[in-house]
């Protein structure tokens, strides 16, 4: 098992190195010179002298290899560099905005869990019943409406028409409701259907049928046998979507004026603020890899046979 | 029976949970609407964080906010008039190199410290520490010496005559004044300031990055005191969310260029519940035709393209009156740009066709695109894909020019990409808008005459190109006002008449505000804030 974990953790390094390689290549492949983009965003007509000065300041005058090695060395020390635009360390900019993003993402995750578990379970035990239909409608809406559009609809009804909630911003608990619902709906759609399928499959298992013939109460069967077995696949789904959830905040934060890092990332793209873009993509990659690793380890804890299987495969 | 009871209790639990969540959320329903009842505070929406309140830096600091706190020596007023401000008068030596400013003696910084020639010199010297960065502003790179002659007299000596100096002193950054307490120990403000001390009517009161900033009235302000006590700037990055916040009443004012979509503006205007206003033209939207391209090298083709579309319908149809059709390459409310004698080219399809025939581009039987020496008349136009007006204009031109046998390919690119391709001369036709007040006309002629901005190459087929380039350099050095006017009257029409620079529309700023907001007036300077006179009923 220890070897399996070591191998799994070790595989992160080449993935991250590849991610950094792609990031460095991004600067070289982009037709736009970040130094020029910086100056034109500041309404400065760039002269060759200033451009050269800025390129040197940003380290853009170095070769591709030097830039790559420097970036790897920097990121290995968790030094994300300095933002071209604000001149402040990228890490400071991230840490200033990350709590807001985490608050939104965690609220959405919580909302997704408390809605999708009961709904998916009820939809599963009563196939084609009311909750099954409801879950289907939610899944349809959640999968088909783009987040920004859903966001506008929610703002229009709940903030403008009914005057119940704020249009955007951060501060009180009421501010988080609409963005959290917007972000959670696609997850609710996904998890509800996932749990529903899992419940239906488990109900067909011989041991459930056997429990029934033994005359065990239905509630006990559903609670002890079905739900306990049906939930683990959902945990895998949750873990896999953790990274997606954080990156999904980009649009929701913009629509709801939520001062998180996703929104800041959009501005960085327009400004071609490469250190910010690199920092964000690097952290997102780390998060995706980290959450997938976490899921694997969780599954390993539940079913140690995985390590053996994994070992055999290798 | 048991199952059904359990099911009921689950449903109950879920319902209670949902209701609790909603109630919890609604416990503070008017959190975002606090401002609308406060008559002393004007709340406006802005797409980006105001950035650092430092008069000597650029991005991400927002120009309007810098102009609230820091003031210039010279004020850019309506019609391009340059009026005394922190300098009550100035004297320019005969050779146009020495500028002597007499400063006002009643100006104090927001911390009570005195504004005098010493602090003016200190600010200029801080700016000159980063000369290269600021050299886009022509006079900065020409400054040889700055002197505080006495308390009220500041003198600046240039290496050569440069007439736009006074005009450039009116810009928002980097030539406005920070108080002594704001300077870091090493005097280099480019890395940050200690305190945001200015002479302007406002001081920064509260600030939360990416959320909001409030400005309160500067108690030591030397000029007329503002009518409202506070200006709150809510940062709302999304244009549609800005409209929704405004409709809810959280926001009193939205203003700017393209601050909200044309549709949203007209929709809000149509409700008649709000007040709307448009500024004077702040810049011109232009088509730049690259005369280095074979098809566009012939003046007759460039003219045919101008006759080949209905400008009035195009501009009014696409911008619903938010922009006005333009007859001149620079708005006539800028200095030296009025009463220019240019040839107007109104919509005339027949004339366009004749000109193309004369240029040798004939329409073969059964074909829709003209040809010359077996080559089809194809041109490409690039536009900023993020700007809907540019996209709609490009599409309309595509169909208009198809009628005269021209195949227009349109390419939407990102703004930095557009700038880069323009500079690299990798375009046939580009959509562009000039700088406007207080930068033009001198910045415009300066970049046309300078290598590496795309313009110089674009006009390379003009027969009088060399003469024009020389005049564009000379006009900036002219000390004689009459001569300068005469030179502009020759340069600008010549640039326009030969058809590489085609005026399309005048860009304007829009403002929409709640009906209790009074005295809203745009500043003549494109970058300044309009809060001087504003009030709330």
Short mmCIF file of C-alpha atoms in Angstrom, two decimals, chain A:
data_model
loop_
_atom_site.label_atom_id
_atom_site.label_comp_id
_atom_site.label_asym_id
_atom_site.label_seq_id
_atom_site.Cartn_x
_atom_site.Cartn_y
_atom_site.Cartn_z
CA UNK A 1 0.00 0.00 0.00
CA UNK A 2 2.86 2.33 0.91
CA UNK A 3 4.44 1.79 -2.49
CA UNK A 4 1.15 2.57 -4.20
CA UNK A 5 0.79 5.83 -2.29
CA UNK A 6 4.39 6.78 -3.03
CA UNK A 7 3.88 6.08 -6.73
CA UNK A 8 0.67 8.07 -6.79
CA UNK A 9 2.27 11.07 -5.04
CA UNK A 10 5.38 10.79 -7.21
CA UNK A 11 3.32 11.01 -10.38
CA UNK A 12 2.34 14.56 -9.44
CA UNK A 13 5.80 15.94 -10.17
CA UNK A 14 5.97 15.18 -13.92
CA UNK A 15 2.40 16.43 -14.34
CA UNK A 16 3.26 19.73 -12.67
CA UNK A 17 6.46 20.04 -14.72
CA UNK A 18 4.41 19.55 -17.86
CA UNK A 19 1.88 22.15 -16.68
CA UNK A 20 4.68 24.69 -16.14
CA UNK A 21 6.11 23.84 -19.57
CA UNK A 22 2.74 24.58 -21.16
CA UNK A 23 2.46 27.80 -19.17
CA UNK A 24 5.88 29.01 -20.28
CA UNK A 25 5.10 28.04 -23.87
CA UNK A 26 1.89 30.07 -23.59
CA UNK A 27 3.89 33.28 -23.36
CA UNK A 28 5.99 32.33 -26.37
CA UNK A 29 3.09 31.13 -28.49
CA UNK A 30 0.84 34.11 -27.78
CA UNK A 31 1.06 36.70 -30.56
CA UNK A 32 0.81 39.42 -27.93
CA UNK A 33 3.83 40.66 -26.07
CA UNK A 34 2.87 40.96 -22.37
CA UNK A 35 5.06 44.06 -22.07
CA UNK A 36 3.09 45.74 -24.86
CA UNK A 37 -0.21 44.55 -23.45
CA UNK A 38 0.74 46.07 -20.10
CA UNK A 39 1.59 49.42 -21.65
CA UNK A 40 -1.43 49.61 -23.93
CA UNK A 41 -3.73 48.73 -21.01
CA UNK A 42 -2.21 51.71 -19.21
CA UNK A 43 -2.96 53.93 -22.25
CA UNK A 44 0.76 54.41 -22.80
CA UNK A 45 2.03 54.56 -26.37
CA UNK A 46 5.00 52.26 -25.97
CA UNK A 47 8.37 53.42 -27.22
CA UNK A 48 11.06 50.84 -27.96
CA UNK A 49 13.05 52.00 -24.93
CA UNK A 50 10.17 51.42 -22.49
CA UNK A 51 9.32 48.11 -24.13
CA UNK A 52 12.89 46.87 -23.73
CA UNK A 53 12.91 48.06 -20.12
CA UNK A 54 9.61 46.31 -19.34
CA UNK A 55 10.64 43.10 -21.12
CA UNK A 56 13.83 42.98 -19.08
CA UNK A 57 11.87 43.73 -15.90
CA UNK A 58 9.42 40.89 -16.63
CA UNK A 59 12.24 38.50 -17.64
CA UNK A 60 10.78 38.17 -21.14
CA UNK A 61 14.10 38.89 -22.80
CA UNK A 62 15.48 35.52 -21.68
CA UNK A 63 15.47 32.31 -23.71
CA UNK A 64 12.61 29.82 -23.49
CA UNK A 65 14.76 27.34 -21.56
CA UNK A 66 15.98 29.92 -19.04
CA UNK A 67 12.42 31.11 -18.50
CA UNK A 68 11.25 27.53 -17.99
CA UNK A 69 13.98 26.62 -15.53
CA UNK A 70 13.54 29.88 -13.62
CA UNK A 71 9.80 29.34 -13.41
CA UNK A 72 10.21 25.76 -12.15
CA UNK A 73 12.73 26.89 -9.55
CA UNK A 74 10.47 29.71 -8.46
CA UNK A 75 7.31 27.63 -8.23
CA UNK A 76 9.15 24.87 -6.37
CA UNK A 77 9.77 27.45 -3.64
CA UNK A 78 6.12 28.51 -3.91
CA UNK A 79 7.33 31.86 -5.19
CA UNK A 80 4.78 32.94 -7.78
CA UNK A 81 6.55 36.10 -8.80
CA UNK A 82 5.19 39.62 -9.05
CA UNK A 83 2.10 40.79 -10.91
CA UNK A 84 2.99 42.86 -13.98
CA UNK A 85 0.02 45.12 -13.42
CA UNK A 86 -0.15 45.78 -9.69
CA UNK A 87 3.53 45.20 -8.96
CA UNK A 88 2.55 43.16 -5.88
CA UNK A 89 3.57 39.54 -5.18
CA UNK A 90 1.19 37.10 -6.87
CA UNK A 91 0.85 35.13 -3.63
CA UNK A 92 -0.40 38.25 -1.81
CA UNK A 93 -2.93 38.87 -4.58
CA UNK A 94 -4.06 35.23 -4.38
CA UNK A 95 -4.30 35.14 -0.60
CA UNK A 96 -6.26 38.39 -0.56
CA UNK A 97 -8.93 36.91 -2.81
CA UNK A 98 -8.83 33.17 -2.13
CA UNK A 99 -10.89 33.24 1.11
CA UNK A 100 -13.86 34.72 -0.78
CA UNK A 101 -13.57 32.08 -3.50
CA UNK A 102 -13.28 29.30 -0.92
CA UNK A 103 -16.28 30.62 0.99
CA UNK A 104 -18.37 30.57 -2.17
CA UNK A 105 -17.13 27.18 -3.31
CA UNK A 106 -17.60 25.55 0.08
CA UNK A 107 -21.10 26.98 0.51
CA UNK A 108 -22.02 25.66 -2.92
CA UNK A 109 -20.57 22.26 -2.11
CA UNK A 110 -22.50 22.16 1.15
CA UNK A 111 -25.68 23.19 -0.66
CA UNK A 112 -25.08 20.56 -3.33
CA UNK A 113 -24.65 17.85 -0.70
CA UNK A 114 -27.67 18.72 1.44
CA UNK A 115 -29.93 18.91 -1.58
CA UNK A 116 -28.63 16.10 -3.74
CA UNK A 117 -28.37 13.37 -1.09
CA UNK A 118 -32.03 13.41 -0.01
CA UNK A 119 -33.26 14.14 -3.50
CA UNK A 120 -31.13 11.47 -5.20
CA UNK A 121 -32.03 8.93 -2.54
CA UNK A 122 -35.77 9.62 -2.79
CA UNK A 123 -35.58 9.57 -6.59
CA UNK A 124 -33.82 6.20 -6.43
CA UNK A 125 -36.10 4.39 -4.01
CA UNK A 126 -39.24 5.56 -5.81
CA UNK A 127 -38.38 5.28 -9.47
CA UNK A 128 -40.74 7.37 -11.65
CA UNK A 129 -42.25 8.93 -8.54
CA UNK A 130 -42.54 12.63 -7.74
CA UNK A 131 -38.95 13.07 -6.56
CA UNK A 132 -37.63 11.16 -9.55
CA UNK A 133 -39.40 13.57 -11.88
CA UNK A 134 -38.23 16.53 -9.80
CA UNK A 135 -34.64 15.32 -9.94
CA UNK A 136 -34.95 14.92 -13.70
CA UNK A 137 -36.18 18.51 -14.08
CA UNK A 138 -33.35 19.80 -11.87
CA UNK A 139 -30.81 17.72 -13.78
CA UNK A 140 -32.11 19.09 -17.05
CA UNK A 141 -31.97 22.71 -15.87
CA UNK A 142 -28.63 22.25 -14.12
CA UNK A 143 -27.00 20.68 -17.14
CA UNK A 144 -28.43 22.96 -19.80
CA UNK A 145 -28.55 26.51 -18.41
CA UNK A 146 -25.21 28.33 -18.54
CA UNK A 147 -24.13 29.68 -15.14
CA UNK A 148 -24.09 33.34 -16.17
CA UNK A 149 -27.62 33.14 -17.55
CA UNK A 150 -28.92 31.39 -14.45
CA UNK A 151 -27.17 34.06 -12.39
CA UNK A 152 -28.92 36.88 -14.24
CA UNK A 153 -32.30 35.14 -13.88
CA UNK A 154 -31.83 34.70 -10.15
CA UNK A 155 -30.71 38.32 -9.70
CA UNK A 156 -33.64 39.55 -11.76
CA UNK A 157 -36.29 37.65 -9.75
CA UNK A 158 -34.90 37.56 -6.24
CA UNK A 159 -32.96 40.83 -6.11
CA UNK A 160 -34.66 43.23 -8.52
CA UNK A 161 -38.29 42.05 -8.68
CA UNK A 162 -38.82 40.62 -5.19
CA UNK A 163 -36.14 42.75 -3.49
CA UNK A 164 -35.29 39.87 -1.18
CA UNK A 165 -31.57 39.55 -1.77
CA UNK A 166 -28.67 41.77 -2.83
CA UNK A 167 -27.65 41.96 -6.50
CA UNK A 168 -24.04 41.21 -5.76
CA UNK A 169 -21.10 41.86 -3.52
CA UNK A 170 -20.04 40.24 -0.28
CA UNK A 171 -20.66 40.92 3.39
CA UNK A 172 -23.74 39.34 4.93
CA UNK A 173 -24.93 35.72 4.64
CA UNK A 174 -27.62 36.93 2.24
CA UNK A 175 -24.97 37.87 -0.29
CA UNK A 176 -23.84 34.28 -0.71
CA UNK A 177 -27.24 32.71 -1.44
CA UNK A 178 -27.70 33.51 -5.13
CA UNK A 179 -24.10 32.89 -6.24
CA UNK A 180 -24.02 29.65 -4.23
CA UNK A 181 -27.24 28.41 -5.84
CA UNK A 182 -25.90 29.32 -9.29
CA UNK A 183 -22.70 27.44 -8.68
CA UNK A 184 -24.37 24.50 -6.93
CA UNK A 185 -27.13 23.76 -9.43
CA UNK A 186 -24.99 21.89 -11.98
CA UNK A 187 -23.47 19.88 -9.11
CA UNK A 188 -26.90 19.12 -7.67
CA UNK A 189 -27.98 17.94 -11.11
CA UNK A 190 -24.96 15.68 -11.37
CA UNK A 191 -24.92 14.22 -7.86
CA UNK A 192 -28.65 13.64 -7.70
CA UNK A 193 -28.58 11.53 -10.84
CA UNK A 194 -25.42 9.80 -9.68
CA UNK A 195 -26.93 8.85 -6.33
CA UNK A 196 -30.22 7.87 -7.93
CA UNK A 197 -28.49 5.40 -10.24
CA UNK A 198 -26.37 4.08 -7.42
CA UNK A 199 -29.44 3.57 -5.18
CA UNK A 200 -31.36 1.77 -7.95
CA UNK A 201 -28.42 -0.54 -8.63
CA UNK A 202 -27.92 -1.31 -4.94
CA UNK A 203 -31.61 -2.08 -4.49
CA UNK A 204 -31.21 -4.81 -7.09
CA UNK A 205 -28.32 -6.44 -5.21
CA UNK A 206 -29.06 -9.99 -3.90
CA UNK A 207 -28.24 -9.07 -0.30
CA UNK A 208 -30.97 -6.39 -0.33
CA UNK A 209 -33.46 -8.90 -1.70
CA UNK A 210 -32.25 -11.38 0.94
CA UNK A 211 -32.68 -8.83 3.71
CA UNK A 212 -36.23 -8.27 2.54
CA UNK A 213 -37.03 -11.98 2.61
CA UNK A 214 -35.58 -12.10 6.10
CA UNK A 215 -38.33 -9.64 7.01
CA UNK A 216 -36.02 -6.78 7.99
CA UNK A 217 -37.83 -3.46 8.12
CA UNK A 218 -37.68 -1.42 4.88
CA UNK A 219 -36.29 1.64 6.70
CA UNK A 220 -33.40 -0.39 8.06
CA UNK A 221 -32.70 -1.88 4.63
CA UNK A 222 -32.72 1.55 3.01
CA UNK A 223 -30.66 3.23 5.70
CA UNK A 224 -28.14 0.53 6.59
CA UNK A 225 -27.75 -1.38 3.37
CA UNK A 226 -28.71 0.84 0.43
CA UNK A 227 -27.59 4.35 1.46
CA UNK A 228 -24.31 3.22 2.97
CA UNK A 229 -23.37 1.40 -0.18
CA UNK A 230 -24.74 4.01 -2.58
CA UNK A 231 -22.94 7.03 -1.11
CA UNK A 232 -19.24 6.16 -1.73
CA UNK A 233 -19.44 6.56 -5.55
CA UNK A 234 -20.87 9.99 -4.88
CA UNK A 235 -17.90 10.90 -2.71
CA UNK A 236 -15.67 10.02 -5.65
CA UNK A 237 -17.79 12.34 -7.80
CA UNK A 238 -17.50 15.13 -5.23
CA UNK A 239 -13.75 14.78 -5.04
CA UNK A 240 -13.38 14.78 -8.79
CA UNK A 241 -15.41 17.98 -9.00
CA UNK A 242 -13.60 19.93 -6.29
CA UNK A 243 -11.17 21.50 -8.74
CA UNK A 244 -13.95 22.10 -11.21
CA UNK A 245 -15.93 23.85 -8.50
CA UNK A 246 -13.15 26.29 -7.73
CA UNK A 247 -12.47 27.08 -11.37
CA UNK A 248 -16.22 27.30 -11.98
CA UNK A 249 -16.34 30.32 -9.69
CA UNK A 250 -14.76 32.46 -12.44
CA UNK A 251 -18.05 33.26 -14.17
CA UNK A 252 -20.22 33.28 -11.06
CA UNK A 253 -17.86 35.71 -9.32
CA UNK A 254 -18.02 38.08 -12.27
CA UNK A 255 -21.81 38.04 -12.51
CA UNK A 256 -22.29 38.50 -8.75
CA UNK A 257 -19.43 40.99 -8.23
CA UNK A 258 -17.97 38.48 -5.78
CA UNK A 259 -14.46 39.67 -4.90
CA UNK A 260 -12.79 36.30 -5.32
CA UNK A 261 -9.82 35.08 -7.25
CA UNK A 262 -11.75 33.78 -10.28
CA UNK A 263 -12.86 37.27 -11.21
CA UNK A 264 -9.37 38.63 -10.69
CA UNK A 265 -8.11 35.92 -13.04
CA UNK A 266 -10.40 37.20 -15.82
CA UNK A 267 -8.93 40.69 -15.44
CA UNK A 268 -5.44 39.18 -15.53
CA UNK A 269 -6.24 37.49 -18.84
CA UNK A 270 -7.36 40.77 -20.37
CA UNK A 271 -4.25 42.48 -19.04
CA UNK A 272 -1.99 39.58 -20.11
CA UNK A 273 -0.70 39.60 -16.54
CA UNK A 274 1.32 36.41 -17.03
CA UNK A 275 2.51 35.82 -13.44
CA UNK A 276 -1.10 35.94 -12.22
CA UNK A 277 -2.26 33.62 -15.01
CA UNK A 278 0.62 31.23 -14.31
CA UNK A 279 -0.05 31.30 -10.58
CA UNK A 280 -3.72 30.58 -11.06
CA UNK A 281 -3.24 27.76 -13.57
CA UNK A 282 -0.52 26.22 -11.41
CA UNK A 283 -2.72 26.29 -8.31
CA UNK A 284 -5.70 24.96 -10.27
CA UNK A 285 -3.55 22.10 -11.62
CA UNK A 286 -2.34 21.37 -8.10
CA UNK A 287 -5.91 21.34 -6.88
CA UNK A 288 -7.13 19.03 -9.63
CA UNK A 289 -4.27 16.62 -9.03
CA UNK A 290 -4.62 16.93 -5.26
CA UNK A 291 -8.34 16.24 -5.21
CA UNK A 292 -8.00 13.29 -7.55
CA UNK A 293 -5.24 11.92 -5.30
CA UNK A 294 -7.40 12.45 -2.25
CA UNK A 295 -10.22 10.50 -3.87
CA UNK A 296 -7.88 7.65 -4.77
CA UNK A 297 -6.57 7.50 -1.22
CA UNK A 298 -10.09 7.61 0.18
CA UNK A 299 -11.08 4.74 -2.05
CA UNK A 300 -7.97 2.93 -0.98
CA UNK A 301 -8.99 3.34 2.64
CA UNK A 302 -12.42 1.94 1.81
CA UNK A 303 -11.16 -0.87 -0.38
CA UNK A 304 -7.47 -1.82 0.06
CA UNK A 305 -7.72 -4.27 -2.86
CA UNK A 306 -7.19 -1.27 -5.17
CA UNK A 307 -3.54 -1.05 -4.16
CA UNK A 308 -3.01 -4.70 -5.09
CA UNK A 309 -4.80 -4.28 -8.38
CA UNK A 310 -2.82 -1.14 -9.02
CA UNK A 311 0.35 -2.98 -8.10
CA UNK A 312 -0.46 -5.80 -10.50
CA UNK A 313 -1.14 -3.44 -13.33
CA UNK A 314 2.27 -2.01 -12.91
#
